[in-house]
Coordinates of C-alpha atoms and ligand atoms in Angstrom, one line a residue:
X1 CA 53.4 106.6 153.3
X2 CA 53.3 110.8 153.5
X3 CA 57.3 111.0 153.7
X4 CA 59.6 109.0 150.9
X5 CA 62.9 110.0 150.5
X6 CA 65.0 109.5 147.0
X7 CA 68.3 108.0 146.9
X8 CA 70.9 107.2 143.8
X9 CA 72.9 104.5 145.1
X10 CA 75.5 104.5 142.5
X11 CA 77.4 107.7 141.1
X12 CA 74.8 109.7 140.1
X13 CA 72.9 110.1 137.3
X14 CA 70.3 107.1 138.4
X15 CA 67.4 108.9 136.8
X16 CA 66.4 110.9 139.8
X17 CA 64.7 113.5 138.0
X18 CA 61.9 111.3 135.9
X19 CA 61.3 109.3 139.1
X20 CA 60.7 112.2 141.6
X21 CA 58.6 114.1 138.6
X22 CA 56.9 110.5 137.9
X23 CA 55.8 110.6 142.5
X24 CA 55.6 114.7 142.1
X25 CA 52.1 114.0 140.7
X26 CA 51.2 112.5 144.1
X27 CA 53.1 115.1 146.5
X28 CA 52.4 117.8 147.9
X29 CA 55.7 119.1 148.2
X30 CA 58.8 118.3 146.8
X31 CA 62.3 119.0 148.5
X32 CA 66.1 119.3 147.4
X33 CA 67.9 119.0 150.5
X34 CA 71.8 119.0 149.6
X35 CA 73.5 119.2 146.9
X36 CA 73.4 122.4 144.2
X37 CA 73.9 122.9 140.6
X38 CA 76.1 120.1 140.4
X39 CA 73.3 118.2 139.8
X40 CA 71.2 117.7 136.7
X41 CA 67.8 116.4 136.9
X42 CA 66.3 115.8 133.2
X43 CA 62.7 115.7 133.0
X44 CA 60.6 115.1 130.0
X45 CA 57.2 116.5 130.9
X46 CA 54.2 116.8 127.8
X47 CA 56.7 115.8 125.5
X48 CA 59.3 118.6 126.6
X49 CA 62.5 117.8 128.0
X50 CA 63.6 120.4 130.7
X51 CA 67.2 119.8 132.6
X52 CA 66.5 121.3 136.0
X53 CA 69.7 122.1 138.2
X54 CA 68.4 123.5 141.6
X55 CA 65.1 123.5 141.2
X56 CA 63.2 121.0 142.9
X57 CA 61.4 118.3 139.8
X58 CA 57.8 119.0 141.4
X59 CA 58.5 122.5 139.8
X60 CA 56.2 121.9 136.3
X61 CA 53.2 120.5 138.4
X62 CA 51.6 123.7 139.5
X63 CA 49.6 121.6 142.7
X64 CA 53.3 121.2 144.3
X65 CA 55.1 123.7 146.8
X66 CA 59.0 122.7 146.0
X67 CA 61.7 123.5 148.9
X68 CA 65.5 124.2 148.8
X69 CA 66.4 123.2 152.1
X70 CA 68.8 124.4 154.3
X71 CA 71.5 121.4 153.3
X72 CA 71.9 123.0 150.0
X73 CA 74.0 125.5 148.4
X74 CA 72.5 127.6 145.8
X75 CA 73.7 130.3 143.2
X76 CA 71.5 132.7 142.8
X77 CA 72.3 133.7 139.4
X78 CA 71.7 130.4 137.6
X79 CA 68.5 129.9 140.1
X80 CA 67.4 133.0 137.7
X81 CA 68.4 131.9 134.9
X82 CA 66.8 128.5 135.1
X83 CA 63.5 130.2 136.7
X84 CA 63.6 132.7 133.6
X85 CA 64.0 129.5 130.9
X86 CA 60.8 127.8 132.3
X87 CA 59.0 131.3 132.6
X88 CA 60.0 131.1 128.6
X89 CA 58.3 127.7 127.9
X90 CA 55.2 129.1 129.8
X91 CA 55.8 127.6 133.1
X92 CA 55.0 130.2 135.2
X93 CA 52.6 129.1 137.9
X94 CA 55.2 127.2 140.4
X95 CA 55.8 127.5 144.3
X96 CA 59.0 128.1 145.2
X97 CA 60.7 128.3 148.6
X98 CA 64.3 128.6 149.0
X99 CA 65.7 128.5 153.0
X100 CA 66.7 131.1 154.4
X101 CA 69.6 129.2 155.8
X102 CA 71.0 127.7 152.8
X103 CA 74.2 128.9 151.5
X104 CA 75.1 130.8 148.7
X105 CA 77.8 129.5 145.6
X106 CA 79.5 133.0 145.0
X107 CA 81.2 134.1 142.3
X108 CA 84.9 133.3 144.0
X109 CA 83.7 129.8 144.7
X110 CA 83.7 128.8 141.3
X111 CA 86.9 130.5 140.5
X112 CA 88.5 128.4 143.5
X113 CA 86.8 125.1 142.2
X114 CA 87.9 125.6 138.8
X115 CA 91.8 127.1 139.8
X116 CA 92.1 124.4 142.7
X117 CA 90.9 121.5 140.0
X118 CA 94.2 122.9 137.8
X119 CA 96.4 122.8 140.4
X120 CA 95.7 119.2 141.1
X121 CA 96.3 118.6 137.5
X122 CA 96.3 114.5 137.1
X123 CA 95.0 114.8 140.5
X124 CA 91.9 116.4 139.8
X125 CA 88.6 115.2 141.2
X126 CA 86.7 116.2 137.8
X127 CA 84.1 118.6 139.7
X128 CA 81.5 120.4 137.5
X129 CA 83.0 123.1 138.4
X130 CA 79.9 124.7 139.9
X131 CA 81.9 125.9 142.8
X132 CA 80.2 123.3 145.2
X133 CA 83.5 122.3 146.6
X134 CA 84.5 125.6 147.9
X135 CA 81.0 126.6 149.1
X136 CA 80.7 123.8 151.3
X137 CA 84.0 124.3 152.8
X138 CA 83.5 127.6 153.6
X139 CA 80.0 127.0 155.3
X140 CA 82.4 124.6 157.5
X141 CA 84.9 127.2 158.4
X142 CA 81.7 129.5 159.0
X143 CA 82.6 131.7 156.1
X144 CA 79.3 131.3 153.9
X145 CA 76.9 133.9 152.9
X146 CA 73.2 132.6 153.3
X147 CA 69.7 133.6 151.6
X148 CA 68.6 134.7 155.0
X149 CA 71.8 137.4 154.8
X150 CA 70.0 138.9 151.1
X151 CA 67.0 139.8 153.3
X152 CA 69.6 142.1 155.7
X153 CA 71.1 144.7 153.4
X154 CA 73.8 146.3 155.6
X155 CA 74.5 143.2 157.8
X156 CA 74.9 141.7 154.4
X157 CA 77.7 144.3 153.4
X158 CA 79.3 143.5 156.6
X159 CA 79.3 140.3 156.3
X160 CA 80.5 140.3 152.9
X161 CA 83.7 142.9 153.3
X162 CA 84.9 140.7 156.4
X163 CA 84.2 137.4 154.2
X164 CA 86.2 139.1 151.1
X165 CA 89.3 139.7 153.6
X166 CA 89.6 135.9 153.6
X167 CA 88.6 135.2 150.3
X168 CA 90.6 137.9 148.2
X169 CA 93.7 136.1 150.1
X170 CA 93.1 132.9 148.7
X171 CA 92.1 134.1 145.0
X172 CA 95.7 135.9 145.5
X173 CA 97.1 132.6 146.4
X174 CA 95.8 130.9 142.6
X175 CA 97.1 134.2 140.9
X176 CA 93.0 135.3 140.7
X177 CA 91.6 138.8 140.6
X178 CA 90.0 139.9 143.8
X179 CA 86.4 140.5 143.8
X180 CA 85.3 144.1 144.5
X181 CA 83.3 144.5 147.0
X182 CA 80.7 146.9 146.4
X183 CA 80.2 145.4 142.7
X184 CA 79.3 142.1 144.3
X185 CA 77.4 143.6 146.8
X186 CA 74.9 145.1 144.1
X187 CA 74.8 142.0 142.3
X188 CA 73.6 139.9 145.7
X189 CA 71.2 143.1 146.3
X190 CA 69.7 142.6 142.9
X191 CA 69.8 138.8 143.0
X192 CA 68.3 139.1 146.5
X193 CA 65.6 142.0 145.2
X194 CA 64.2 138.8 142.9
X195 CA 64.1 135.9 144.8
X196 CA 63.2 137.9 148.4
X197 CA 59.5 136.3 147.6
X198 CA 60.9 132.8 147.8
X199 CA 63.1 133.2 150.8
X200 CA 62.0 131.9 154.2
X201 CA 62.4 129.1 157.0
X202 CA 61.6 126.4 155.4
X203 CA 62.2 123.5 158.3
X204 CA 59.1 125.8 159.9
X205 CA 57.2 125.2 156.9
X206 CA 57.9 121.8 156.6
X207 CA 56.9 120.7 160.3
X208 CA 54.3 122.4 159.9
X209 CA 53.6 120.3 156.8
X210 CA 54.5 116.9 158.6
X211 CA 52.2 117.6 160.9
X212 CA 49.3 118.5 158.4
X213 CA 49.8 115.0 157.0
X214 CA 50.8 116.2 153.8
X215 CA 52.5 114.1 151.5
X216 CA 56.3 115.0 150.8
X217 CA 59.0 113.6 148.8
X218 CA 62.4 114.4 149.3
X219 CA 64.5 114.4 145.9
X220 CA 68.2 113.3 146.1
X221 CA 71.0 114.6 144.0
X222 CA 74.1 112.5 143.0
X223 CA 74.6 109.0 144.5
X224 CA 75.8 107.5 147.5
X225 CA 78.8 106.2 146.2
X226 CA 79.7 110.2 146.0
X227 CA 79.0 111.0 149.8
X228 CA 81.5 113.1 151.5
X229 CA 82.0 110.5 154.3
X230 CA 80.9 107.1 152.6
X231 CA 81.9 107.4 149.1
X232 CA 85.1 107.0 147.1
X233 CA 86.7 109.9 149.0
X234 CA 88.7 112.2 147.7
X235 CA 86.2 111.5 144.8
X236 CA 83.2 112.8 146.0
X237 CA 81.1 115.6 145.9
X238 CA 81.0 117.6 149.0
X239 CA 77.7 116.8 150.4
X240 CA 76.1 113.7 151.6
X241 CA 73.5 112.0 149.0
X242 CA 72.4 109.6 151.6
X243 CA 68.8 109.7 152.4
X244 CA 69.9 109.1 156.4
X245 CA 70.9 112.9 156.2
X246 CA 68.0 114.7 154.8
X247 CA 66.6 115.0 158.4
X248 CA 69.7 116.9 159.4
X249 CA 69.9 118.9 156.0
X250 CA 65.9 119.6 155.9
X251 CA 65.5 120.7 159.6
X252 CA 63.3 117.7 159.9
X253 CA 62.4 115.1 163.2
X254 CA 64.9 112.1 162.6
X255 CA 62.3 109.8 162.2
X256 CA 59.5 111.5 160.1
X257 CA 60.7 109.6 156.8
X258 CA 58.7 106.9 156.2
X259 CA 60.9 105.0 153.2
X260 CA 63.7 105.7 150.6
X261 CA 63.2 104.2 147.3
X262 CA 66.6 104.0 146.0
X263 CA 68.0 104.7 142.2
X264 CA 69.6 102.0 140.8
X265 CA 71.0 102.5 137.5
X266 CA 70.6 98.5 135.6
X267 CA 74.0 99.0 134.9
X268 CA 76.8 101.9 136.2
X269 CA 77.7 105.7 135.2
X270 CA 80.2 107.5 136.4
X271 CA 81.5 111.5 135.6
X272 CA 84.6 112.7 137.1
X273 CA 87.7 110.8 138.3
X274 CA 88.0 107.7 141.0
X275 CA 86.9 104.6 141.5
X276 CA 85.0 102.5 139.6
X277 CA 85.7 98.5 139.6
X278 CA 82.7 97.2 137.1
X279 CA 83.9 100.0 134.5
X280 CA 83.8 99.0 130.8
X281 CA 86.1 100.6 127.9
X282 CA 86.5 100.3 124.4
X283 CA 83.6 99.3 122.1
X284 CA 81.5 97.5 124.9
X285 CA 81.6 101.1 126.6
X286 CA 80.7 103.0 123.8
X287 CA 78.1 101.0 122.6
X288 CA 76.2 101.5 125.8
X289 CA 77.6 105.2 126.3
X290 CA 75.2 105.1 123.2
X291 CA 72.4 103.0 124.0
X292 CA 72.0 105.5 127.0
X293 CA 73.0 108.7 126.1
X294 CA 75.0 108.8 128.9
X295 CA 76.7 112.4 128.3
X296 CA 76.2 114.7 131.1
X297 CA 73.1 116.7 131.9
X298 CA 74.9 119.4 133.0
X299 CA 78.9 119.4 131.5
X300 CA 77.6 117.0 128.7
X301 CA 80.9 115.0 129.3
X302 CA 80.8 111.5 128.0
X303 CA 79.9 109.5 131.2
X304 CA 81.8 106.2 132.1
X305 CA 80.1 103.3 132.1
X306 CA 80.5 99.8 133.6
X307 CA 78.2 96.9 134.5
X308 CA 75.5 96.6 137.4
X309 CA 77.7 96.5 140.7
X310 CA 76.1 95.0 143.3
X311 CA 78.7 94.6 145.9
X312 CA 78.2 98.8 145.7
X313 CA 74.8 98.5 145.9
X314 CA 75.2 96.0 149.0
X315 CA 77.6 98.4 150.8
X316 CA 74.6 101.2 150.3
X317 CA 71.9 99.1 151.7
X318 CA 74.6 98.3 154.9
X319 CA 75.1 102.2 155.5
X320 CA 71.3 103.5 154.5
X321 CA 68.9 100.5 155.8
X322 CA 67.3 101.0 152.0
X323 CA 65.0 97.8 151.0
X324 CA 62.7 99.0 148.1
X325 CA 64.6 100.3 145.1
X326 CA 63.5 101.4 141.7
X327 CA 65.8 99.9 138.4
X328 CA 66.5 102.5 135.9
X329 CA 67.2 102.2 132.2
X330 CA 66.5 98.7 131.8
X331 CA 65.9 99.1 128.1
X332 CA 69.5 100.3 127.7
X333 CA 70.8 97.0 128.3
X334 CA 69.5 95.3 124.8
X335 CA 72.9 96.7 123.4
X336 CA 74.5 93.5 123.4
X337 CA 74.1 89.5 124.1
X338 CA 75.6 88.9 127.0
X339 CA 75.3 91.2 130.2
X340 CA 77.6 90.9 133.6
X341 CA 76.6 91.6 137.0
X342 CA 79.5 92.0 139.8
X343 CA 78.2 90.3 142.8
X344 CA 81.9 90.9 144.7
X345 CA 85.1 92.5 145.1
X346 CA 88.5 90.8 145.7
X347 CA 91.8 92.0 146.8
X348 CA 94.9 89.4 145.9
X349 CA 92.5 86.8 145.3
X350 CA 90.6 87.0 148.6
X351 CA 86.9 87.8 148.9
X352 CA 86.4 91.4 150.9
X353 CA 83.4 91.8 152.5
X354 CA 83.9 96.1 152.9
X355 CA 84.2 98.6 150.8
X356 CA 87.5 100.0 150.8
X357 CA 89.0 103.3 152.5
X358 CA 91.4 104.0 150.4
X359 CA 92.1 104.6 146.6
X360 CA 95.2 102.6 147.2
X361 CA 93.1 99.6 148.2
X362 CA 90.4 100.7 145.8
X363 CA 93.3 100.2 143.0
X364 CA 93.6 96.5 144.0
X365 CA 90.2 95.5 143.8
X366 CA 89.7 92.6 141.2
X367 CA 85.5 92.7 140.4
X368 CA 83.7 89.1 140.1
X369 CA 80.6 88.4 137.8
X370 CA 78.1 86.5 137.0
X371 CA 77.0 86.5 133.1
X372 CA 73.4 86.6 132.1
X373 CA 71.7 86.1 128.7
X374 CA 70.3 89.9 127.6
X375 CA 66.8 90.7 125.5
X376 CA 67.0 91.7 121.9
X377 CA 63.4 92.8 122.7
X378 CA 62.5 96.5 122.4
X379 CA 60.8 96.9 126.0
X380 CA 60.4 100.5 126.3
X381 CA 56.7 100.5 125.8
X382 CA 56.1 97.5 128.5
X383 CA 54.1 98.5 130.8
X384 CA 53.4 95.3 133.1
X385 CA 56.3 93.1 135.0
X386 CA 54.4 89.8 133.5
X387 CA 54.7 91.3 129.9
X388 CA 58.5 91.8 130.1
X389 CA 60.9 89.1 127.9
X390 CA 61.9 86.2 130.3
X391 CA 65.2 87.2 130.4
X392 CA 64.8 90.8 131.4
X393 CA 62.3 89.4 134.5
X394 CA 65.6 87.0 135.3
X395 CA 67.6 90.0 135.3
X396 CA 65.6 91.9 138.1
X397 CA 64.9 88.5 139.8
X398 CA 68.8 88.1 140.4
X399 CA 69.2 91.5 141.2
X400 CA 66.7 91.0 144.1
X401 CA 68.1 87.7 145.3
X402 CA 72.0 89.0 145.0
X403 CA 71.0 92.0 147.2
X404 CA 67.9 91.4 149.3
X405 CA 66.7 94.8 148.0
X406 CA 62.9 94.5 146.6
X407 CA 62.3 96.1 143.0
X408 CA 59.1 98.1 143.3
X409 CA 59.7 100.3 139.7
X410 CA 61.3 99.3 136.7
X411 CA 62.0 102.2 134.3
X412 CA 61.9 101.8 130.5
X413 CA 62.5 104.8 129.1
X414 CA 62.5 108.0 130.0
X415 CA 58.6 109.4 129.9
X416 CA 56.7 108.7 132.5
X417 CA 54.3 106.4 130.7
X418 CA 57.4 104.3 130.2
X419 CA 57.3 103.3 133.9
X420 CA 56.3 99.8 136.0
X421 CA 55.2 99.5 138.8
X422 CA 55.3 96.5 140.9
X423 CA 54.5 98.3 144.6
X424 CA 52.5 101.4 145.2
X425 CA 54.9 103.4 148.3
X426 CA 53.5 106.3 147.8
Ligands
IMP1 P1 81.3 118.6 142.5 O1 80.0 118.1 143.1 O2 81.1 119.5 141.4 O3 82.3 119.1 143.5 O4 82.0 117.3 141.8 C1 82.5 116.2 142.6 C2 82.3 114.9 141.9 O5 80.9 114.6 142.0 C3 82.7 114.8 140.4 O6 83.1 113.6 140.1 C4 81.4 115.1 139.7 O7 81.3 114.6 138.4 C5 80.4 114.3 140.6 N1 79.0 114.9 140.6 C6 78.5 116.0 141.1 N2 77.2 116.1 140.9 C7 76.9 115.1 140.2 C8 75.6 114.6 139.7 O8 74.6 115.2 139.8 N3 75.6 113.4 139.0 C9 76.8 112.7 138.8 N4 77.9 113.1 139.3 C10 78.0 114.3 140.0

């Protein structure tokens, strides 16, 4: 299978980042296609654990080309700065391409995420505050500044004095400074001077690469639960995780992908505000908070934490077509006797067989669980499906039967050694 997309199918945080590094020995190029900074892919490669942002997780294995599609947004400055750290632990040797039609997180986006999230006070959404937000919405009201624009110097000033009209209103508006013009000119000029070399049409490249044969995996960020359209909307980020859009957001034929392996956390994390109807509090939460260091890769905020929701996972198979997924963290879940899975929702005592539309509807949703008997069992140097405690196999047993979704991985921890694999896909 040359094309395998990767999916979370919770909130984010499934463990993207060891997965896609764990394929990116088999790939020959890796892909980001939405998403930006937001995201936080931890990696621990030769005993080294890097937290990669916007760079693709094929970017330690020197054989891969990694792409920054055209879904993406992308600020240049921490780009740098993240290329700069791994030019500091000796990684220097990577392949880089960044599209010339993804857009750029300016300075004033991340003011506007951060002043708009105060604002809303209560409210908030609980962004990372990486400006993603405001980025997006101005590539929708075709205000955005691309790479493509770095590579034009004085259509670039232009662009950016007309843009800065708009944008100075609106920092006005949250009682910001405006942003000089010329000063930010330079600093795109000299962000531009750096990463000109990386800079082109990627789609081109990458039908060009389809139709070499060569092997490509496309790396999600977030989860699906967090899709613009399909998630818990207003809280979401402000792109779509689904793997059904990386055609769109990678300039790709709609039916070049060959699978999606889906993320599936064995139980749930989730940063920010909204919904979440498996969540756990109090010492049950913190004890697996613990077990799974489940503080943010990139805001290190404490991550909620709830129990394996499969009437979530359901609704992602309905709106994806997803059928092979790998289950993440499975050794976390030794933190205590007795683990619960949610195999439905209910709203005033009736079965529901959607997902809600609304937070108002999402606030009446009662979950229902099974309980299963955990694993004392240190697994997390297991290595074969046969050799796992019998409860742990009855645990991805009824994960399969509850959802129809066949587990082809099983993670145990997070180096890639600490990996089975039930089904070669790629
Ligand atoms: P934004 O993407 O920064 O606008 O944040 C919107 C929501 O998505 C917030 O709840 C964030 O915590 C969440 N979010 C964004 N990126 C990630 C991620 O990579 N993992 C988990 N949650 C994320």
């Amino acid at each position: 299978m040359p094309l395998i997309a990767i999916q979370g199918c919770q909130w984010g945080d499934e463990g993207k980042g060891k997965i896609t590094d764990y394929f990116a020995s088999k790939a020959d190029i890796v892909v980001r296609s939405q998403g930006g900074n937001n995201a936080g892919h931890s990696i621990v490669h030769k005993g080294v654990r890097y937290a990669l942002r916007s760079l693709p997780s094929g970017i330690l294995n020197p054989r891969v080309t990694n792409v920054i599609s055209e879904g993406c947004v992308v600020n240049p400055t921490s780009l740098i700065d993240e290329i700069s750290s791994l030019n500091k632990t000796g990684i220097n040797n990577f392949k880089l391409l960044i599209s010339n039609r993804a857009q750029i997180i300016m300075p004033y986006h991340i003011m506007l995420d951060k002043a708009k999230e105060q604002a809303l006070g209560n409210s908030k959404i609980g962004t990372t505050g990486k400006g993603i937000g405001p980025c997006y919405s101005d590539k929708a009201s075709r205000l955005g500044i691309r790479f493509g624009d770095l590579l034009e110097p004085d259509y670039l000033h232009q662009r950016l004095s007309e843009v800065l009209i708009i944008k100075n209103m609106e920092l006005k508006m949250f009682g910001l400074d405006a942003i000089d013009t010329e000063a930010c000119y330079r600093d795109l000029l000299k962000a531009g001077e750096i990463l000109k070399p990386f800079i082109t049409d990627t789609s081109l490249f990458l039908n060009k690469a389809i139709d070499a044969k060569k092997k490509i995996l496309f790396e999600g960020a977030q989860g699906g639960m967090l899709c613009l359209d399909h998630g818990t909307y207003p809280y979401v980020t402000s792109s779509s995780p689904l793997a059904t859009a990386i055609p769109l957001n990678a300039g790709i034929p709609f039916n070049s992908l060959n699978d999606i392996v889906g993320l599936v956390k064995a139980y749930t994390s989730r940063v920010g505000e909204g919904p979440f109807p498996s969540e756990l509090f109090g010492e049950e939460a913190h004890a697996l908070r613990e077990k799974g260091h489940e503080y943010g890769t990139v805001t290190k905020r404490p991550r909620r934490v709830g129990w394996l929701d499969v009437a979530e996972l359901n609704y992602i198979k309905q709106i994806t077509g997803v059928r092979h997924i790998a289950l993440m963290l499975l050794d976390v879940l030794s933190f205590t006797d007795e683990l619960k899975i949610c195999v439905s929702y209910s709203i005033n005592g009736k079965l529901i067989d959607y997902m809600p539309s609304t937070i108002a509807e999402y606030n009446k949703v009662t979950p229902n669980y099974i309980t299963l008997p955990s694993w004392k069992e240190d697994i997390s140097t297991i290595t074969s499906f046969d050799k796992l405690p019998s409860n742990a196999k009855d645990y991805i047993t009824t994960v399969e039967k509850l959802t129809g979704l066949e587990v082809v991985i099983v993670s145990v921890g997070p180096d890639k050694d600490q990996t089975i694999t039930r089904k070669e896909l790629f």
